mmCIF file of C-alpha atoms in Angstrom:
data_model
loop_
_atom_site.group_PDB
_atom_site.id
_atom_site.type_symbol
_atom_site.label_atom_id
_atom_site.label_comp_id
_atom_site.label_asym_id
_atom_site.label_seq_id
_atom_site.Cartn_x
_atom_site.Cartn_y
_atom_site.Cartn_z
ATOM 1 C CA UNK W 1 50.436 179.599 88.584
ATOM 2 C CA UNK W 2 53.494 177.606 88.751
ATOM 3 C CA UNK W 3 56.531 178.221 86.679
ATOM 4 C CA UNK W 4 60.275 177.115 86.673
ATOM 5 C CA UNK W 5 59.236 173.491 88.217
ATOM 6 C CA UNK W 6 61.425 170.604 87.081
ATOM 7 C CA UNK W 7 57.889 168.797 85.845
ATOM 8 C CA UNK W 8 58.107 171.885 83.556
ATOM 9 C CA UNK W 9 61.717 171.482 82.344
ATOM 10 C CA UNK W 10 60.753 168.196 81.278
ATOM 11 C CA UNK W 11 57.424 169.104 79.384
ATOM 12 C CA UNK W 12 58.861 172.079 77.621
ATOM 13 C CA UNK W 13 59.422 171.066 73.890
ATOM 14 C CA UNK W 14 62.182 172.598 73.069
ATOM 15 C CA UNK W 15 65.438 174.326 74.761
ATOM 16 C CA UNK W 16 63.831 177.753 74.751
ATOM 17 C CA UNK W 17 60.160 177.129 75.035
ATOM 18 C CA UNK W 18 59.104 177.926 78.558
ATOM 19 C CA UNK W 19 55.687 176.062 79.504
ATOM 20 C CA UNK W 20 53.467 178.425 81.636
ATOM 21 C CA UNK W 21 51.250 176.021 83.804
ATOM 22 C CA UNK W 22 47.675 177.463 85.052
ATOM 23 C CA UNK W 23 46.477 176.029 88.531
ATOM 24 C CA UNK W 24 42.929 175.313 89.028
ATOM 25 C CA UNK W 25 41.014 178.188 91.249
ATOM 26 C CA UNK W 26 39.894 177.428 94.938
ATOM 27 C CA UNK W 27 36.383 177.917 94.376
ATOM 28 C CA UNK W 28 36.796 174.129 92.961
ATOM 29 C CA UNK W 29 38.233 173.003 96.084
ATOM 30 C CA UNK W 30 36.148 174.349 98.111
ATOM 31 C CA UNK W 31 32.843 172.790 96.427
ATOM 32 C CA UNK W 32 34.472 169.392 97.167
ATOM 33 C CA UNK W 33 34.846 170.188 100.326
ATOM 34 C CA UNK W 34 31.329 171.468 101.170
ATOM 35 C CA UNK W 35 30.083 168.487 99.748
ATOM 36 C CA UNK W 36 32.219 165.930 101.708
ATOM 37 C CA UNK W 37 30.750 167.832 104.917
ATOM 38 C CA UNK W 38 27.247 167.276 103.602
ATOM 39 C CA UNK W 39 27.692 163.835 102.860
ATOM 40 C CA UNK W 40 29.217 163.069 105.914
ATOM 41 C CA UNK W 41 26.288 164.906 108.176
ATOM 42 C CA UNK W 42 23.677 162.828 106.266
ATOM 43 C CA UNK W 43 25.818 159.271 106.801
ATOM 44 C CA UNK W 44 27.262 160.219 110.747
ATOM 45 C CA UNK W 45 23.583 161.066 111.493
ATOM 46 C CA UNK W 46 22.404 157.770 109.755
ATOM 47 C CA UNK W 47 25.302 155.760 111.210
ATOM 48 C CA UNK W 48 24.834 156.849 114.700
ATOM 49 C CA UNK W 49 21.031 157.892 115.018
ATOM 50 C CA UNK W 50 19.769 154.339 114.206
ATOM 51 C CA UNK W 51 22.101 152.161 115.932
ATOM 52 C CA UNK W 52 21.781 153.966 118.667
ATOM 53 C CA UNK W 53 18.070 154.318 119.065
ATOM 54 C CA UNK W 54 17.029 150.625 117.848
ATOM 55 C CA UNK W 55 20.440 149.062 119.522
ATOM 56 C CA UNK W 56 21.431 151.420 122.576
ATOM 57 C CA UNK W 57 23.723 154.703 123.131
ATOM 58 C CA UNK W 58 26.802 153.061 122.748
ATOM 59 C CA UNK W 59 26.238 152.010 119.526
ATOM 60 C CA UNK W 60 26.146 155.825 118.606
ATOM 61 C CA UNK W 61 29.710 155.488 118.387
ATOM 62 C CA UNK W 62 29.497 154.118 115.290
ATOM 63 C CA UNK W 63 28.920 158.008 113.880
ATOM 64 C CA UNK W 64 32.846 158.782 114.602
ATOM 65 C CA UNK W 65 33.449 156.462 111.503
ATOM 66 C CA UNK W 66 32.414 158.919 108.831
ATOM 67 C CA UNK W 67 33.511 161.818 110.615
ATOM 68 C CA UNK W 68 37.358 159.946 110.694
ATOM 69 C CA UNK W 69 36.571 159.117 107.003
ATOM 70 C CA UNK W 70 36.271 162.654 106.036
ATOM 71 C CA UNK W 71 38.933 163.752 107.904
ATOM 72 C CA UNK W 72 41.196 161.813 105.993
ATOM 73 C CA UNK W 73 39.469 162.760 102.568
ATOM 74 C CA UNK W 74 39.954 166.713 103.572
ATOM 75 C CA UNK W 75 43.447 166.216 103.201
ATOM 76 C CA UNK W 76 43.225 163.812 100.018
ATOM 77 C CA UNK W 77 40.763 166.704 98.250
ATOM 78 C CA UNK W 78 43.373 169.289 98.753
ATOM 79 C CA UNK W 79 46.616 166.996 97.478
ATOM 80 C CA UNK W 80 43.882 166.445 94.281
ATOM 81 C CA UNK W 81 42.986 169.839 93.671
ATOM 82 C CA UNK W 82 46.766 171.203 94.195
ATOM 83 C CA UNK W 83 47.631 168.288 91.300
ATOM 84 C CA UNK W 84 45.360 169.928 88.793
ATOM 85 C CA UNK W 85 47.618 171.718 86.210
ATOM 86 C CA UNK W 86 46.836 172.776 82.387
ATOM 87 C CA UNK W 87 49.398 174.301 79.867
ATOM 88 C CA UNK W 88 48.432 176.614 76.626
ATOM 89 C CA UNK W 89 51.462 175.827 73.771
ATOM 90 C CA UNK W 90 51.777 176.588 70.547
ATOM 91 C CA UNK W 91 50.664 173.283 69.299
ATOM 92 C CA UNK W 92 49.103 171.291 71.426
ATOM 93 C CA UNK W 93 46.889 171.634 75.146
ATOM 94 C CA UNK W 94 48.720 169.789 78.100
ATOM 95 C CA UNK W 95 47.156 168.453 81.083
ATOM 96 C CA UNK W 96 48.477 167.058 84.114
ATOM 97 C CA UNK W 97 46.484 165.628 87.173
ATOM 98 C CA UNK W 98 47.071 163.110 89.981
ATOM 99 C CA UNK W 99 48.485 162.503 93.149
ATOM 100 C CA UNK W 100 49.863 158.950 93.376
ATOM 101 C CA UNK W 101 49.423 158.096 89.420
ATOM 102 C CA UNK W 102 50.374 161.147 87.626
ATOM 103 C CA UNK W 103 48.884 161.292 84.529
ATOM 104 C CA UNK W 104 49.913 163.959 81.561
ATOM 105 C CA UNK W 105 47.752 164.651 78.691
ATOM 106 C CA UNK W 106 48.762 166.142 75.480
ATOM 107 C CA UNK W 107 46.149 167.435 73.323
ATOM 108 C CA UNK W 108 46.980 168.505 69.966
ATOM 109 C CA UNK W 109 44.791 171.548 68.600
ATOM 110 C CA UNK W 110 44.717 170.243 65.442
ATOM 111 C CA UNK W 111 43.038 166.628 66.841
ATOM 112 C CA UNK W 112 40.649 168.489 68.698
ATOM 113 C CA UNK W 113 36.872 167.786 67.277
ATOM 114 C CA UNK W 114 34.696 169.718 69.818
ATOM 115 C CA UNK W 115 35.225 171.656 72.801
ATOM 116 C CA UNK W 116 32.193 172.437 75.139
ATOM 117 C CA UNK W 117 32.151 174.270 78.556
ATOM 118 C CA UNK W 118 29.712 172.863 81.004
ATOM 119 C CA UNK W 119 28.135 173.967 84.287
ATOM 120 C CA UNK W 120 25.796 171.821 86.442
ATOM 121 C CA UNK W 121 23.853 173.742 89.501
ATOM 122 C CA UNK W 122 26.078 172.659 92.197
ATOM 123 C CA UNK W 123 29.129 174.661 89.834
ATOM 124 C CA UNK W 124 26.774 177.389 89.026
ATOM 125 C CA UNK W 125 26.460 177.851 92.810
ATOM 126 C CA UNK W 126 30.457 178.363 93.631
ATOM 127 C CA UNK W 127 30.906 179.871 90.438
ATOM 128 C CA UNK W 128 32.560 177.350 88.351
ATOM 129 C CA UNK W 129 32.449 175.967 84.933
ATOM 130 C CA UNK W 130 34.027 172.695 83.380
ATOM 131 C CA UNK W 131 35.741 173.025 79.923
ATOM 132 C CA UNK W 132 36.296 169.409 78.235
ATOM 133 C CA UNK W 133 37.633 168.487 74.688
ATOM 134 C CA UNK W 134 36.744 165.343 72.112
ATOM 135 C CA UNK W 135 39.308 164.197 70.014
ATOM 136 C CA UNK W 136 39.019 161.543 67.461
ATOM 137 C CA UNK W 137 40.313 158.819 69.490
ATOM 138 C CA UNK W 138 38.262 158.349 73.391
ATOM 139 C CA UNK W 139 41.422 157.624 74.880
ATOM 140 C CA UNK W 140 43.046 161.299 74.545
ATOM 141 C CA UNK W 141 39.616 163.078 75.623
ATOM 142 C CA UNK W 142 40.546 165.675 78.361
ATOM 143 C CA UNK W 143 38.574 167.423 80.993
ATOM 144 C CA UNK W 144 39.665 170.667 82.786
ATOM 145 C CA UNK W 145 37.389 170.865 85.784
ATOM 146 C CA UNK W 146 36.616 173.684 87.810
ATOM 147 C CA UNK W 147 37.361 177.105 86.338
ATOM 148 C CA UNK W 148 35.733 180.532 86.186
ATOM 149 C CA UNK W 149 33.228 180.619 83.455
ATOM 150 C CA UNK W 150 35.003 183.282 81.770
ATOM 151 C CA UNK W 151 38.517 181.557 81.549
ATOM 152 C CA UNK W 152 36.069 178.232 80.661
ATOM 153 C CA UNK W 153 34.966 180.448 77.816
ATOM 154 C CA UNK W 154 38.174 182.216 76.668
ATOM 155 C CA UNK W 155 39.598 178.631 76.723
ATOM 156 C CA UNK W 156 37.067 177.173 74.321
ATOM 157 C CA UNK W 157 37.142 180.315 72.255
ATOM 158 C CA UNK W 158 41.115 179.892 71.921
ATOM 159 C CA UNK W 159 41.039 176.167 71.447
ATOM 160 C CA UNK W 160 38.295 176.202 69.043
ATOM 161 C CA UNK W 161 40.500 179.004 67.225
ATOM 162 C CA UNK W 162 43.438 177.119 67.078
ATOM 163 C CA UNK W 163 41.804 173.664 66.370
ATOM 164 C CA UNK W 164 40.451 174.700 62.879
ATOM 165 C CA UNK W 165 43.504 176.914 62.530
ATOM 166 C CA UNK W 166 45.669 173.347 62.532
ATOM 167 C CA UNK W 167 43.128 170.871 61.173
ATOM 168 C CA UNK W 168 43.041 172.856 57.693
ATOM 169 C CA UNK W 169 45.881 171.549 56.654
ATOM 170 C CA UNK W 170 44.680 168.275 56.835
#
């Protein structure tokens, strides 16, 4: 958890509210991660297995290109997964994500139509659940990838709570 950032001096709404940001867990990271390795067996093993027996050895080189590729997207995985950020408030659900475009998403509780927590079996394998909430308008649907399925669950519970909690008023 990060507090006392000056992204969170800006986002707090007013003078005294202090905005308590949640970090995604590793387990999310390191899915991504086991995956890129897969991925990049299958295609250094197609890249440099079949060039090399149809054209010659040297043409096996041509295997170091997905290996370089996901050497490079280690790094970019980890700058991701270190962007991922939500924030519980009194009135509303922020999210912030993004590395070279940050984008911030406010959720208000009382906008919020359904909230469902989803697992596919690769994220039932490390653990992990995904948490994402409809709103009226498409454009300020959110997604909060990657938790533990018992924070995904508390969150729903506490968003579905305070989402008919604001929209009786209206």
């Amino acid at each position: 958890m990060e507090t006392g950032s000056p992204r969170e001096a800006g986002m707090a709404g007013t003078p005294g509210d202090e905005t308590v940001w949640r970090a995604l867990p590793p387990g999310l990271l390191r899915m991504r991660r086991l995956l890129l390795v897969l991925w990049t067996a299958a295609l250094a093993l197609a890249a440099g297995l079949l060039p090399g027996l149809l054209a010659g050895p040297a043409w096996a080189a041509f295997a170091l290109l997905p290996v370089a590729c996901a050497a490079w997207c280690w790094r970019l995985l980890g700058r991701n997964w270190r962007s991922w950020r939500y924030a519980e408030r009194a009135d509303d659900l922020l999210i912030s994500r993004g590395v070279l475009w940050r984008e911030e998403t406010v959720v208000p509780y009382g906008r919020m139509q359904l909230v469902e927590v989803t697992s596919g079996p690769v994220e039932r394998r490390f653990g992990l659940a995904t948490v994402q909430l409809h709103t009226a308008a498409a454009a300020t649907d959110a997604t909060i990838p990657g938790l533990d399925p018992t924070e995904a669950e508390r969150l729903r519970d506490r968003l579905t709570e305070l989402g008919e909690a604001r929209s009786a008023g209206l």
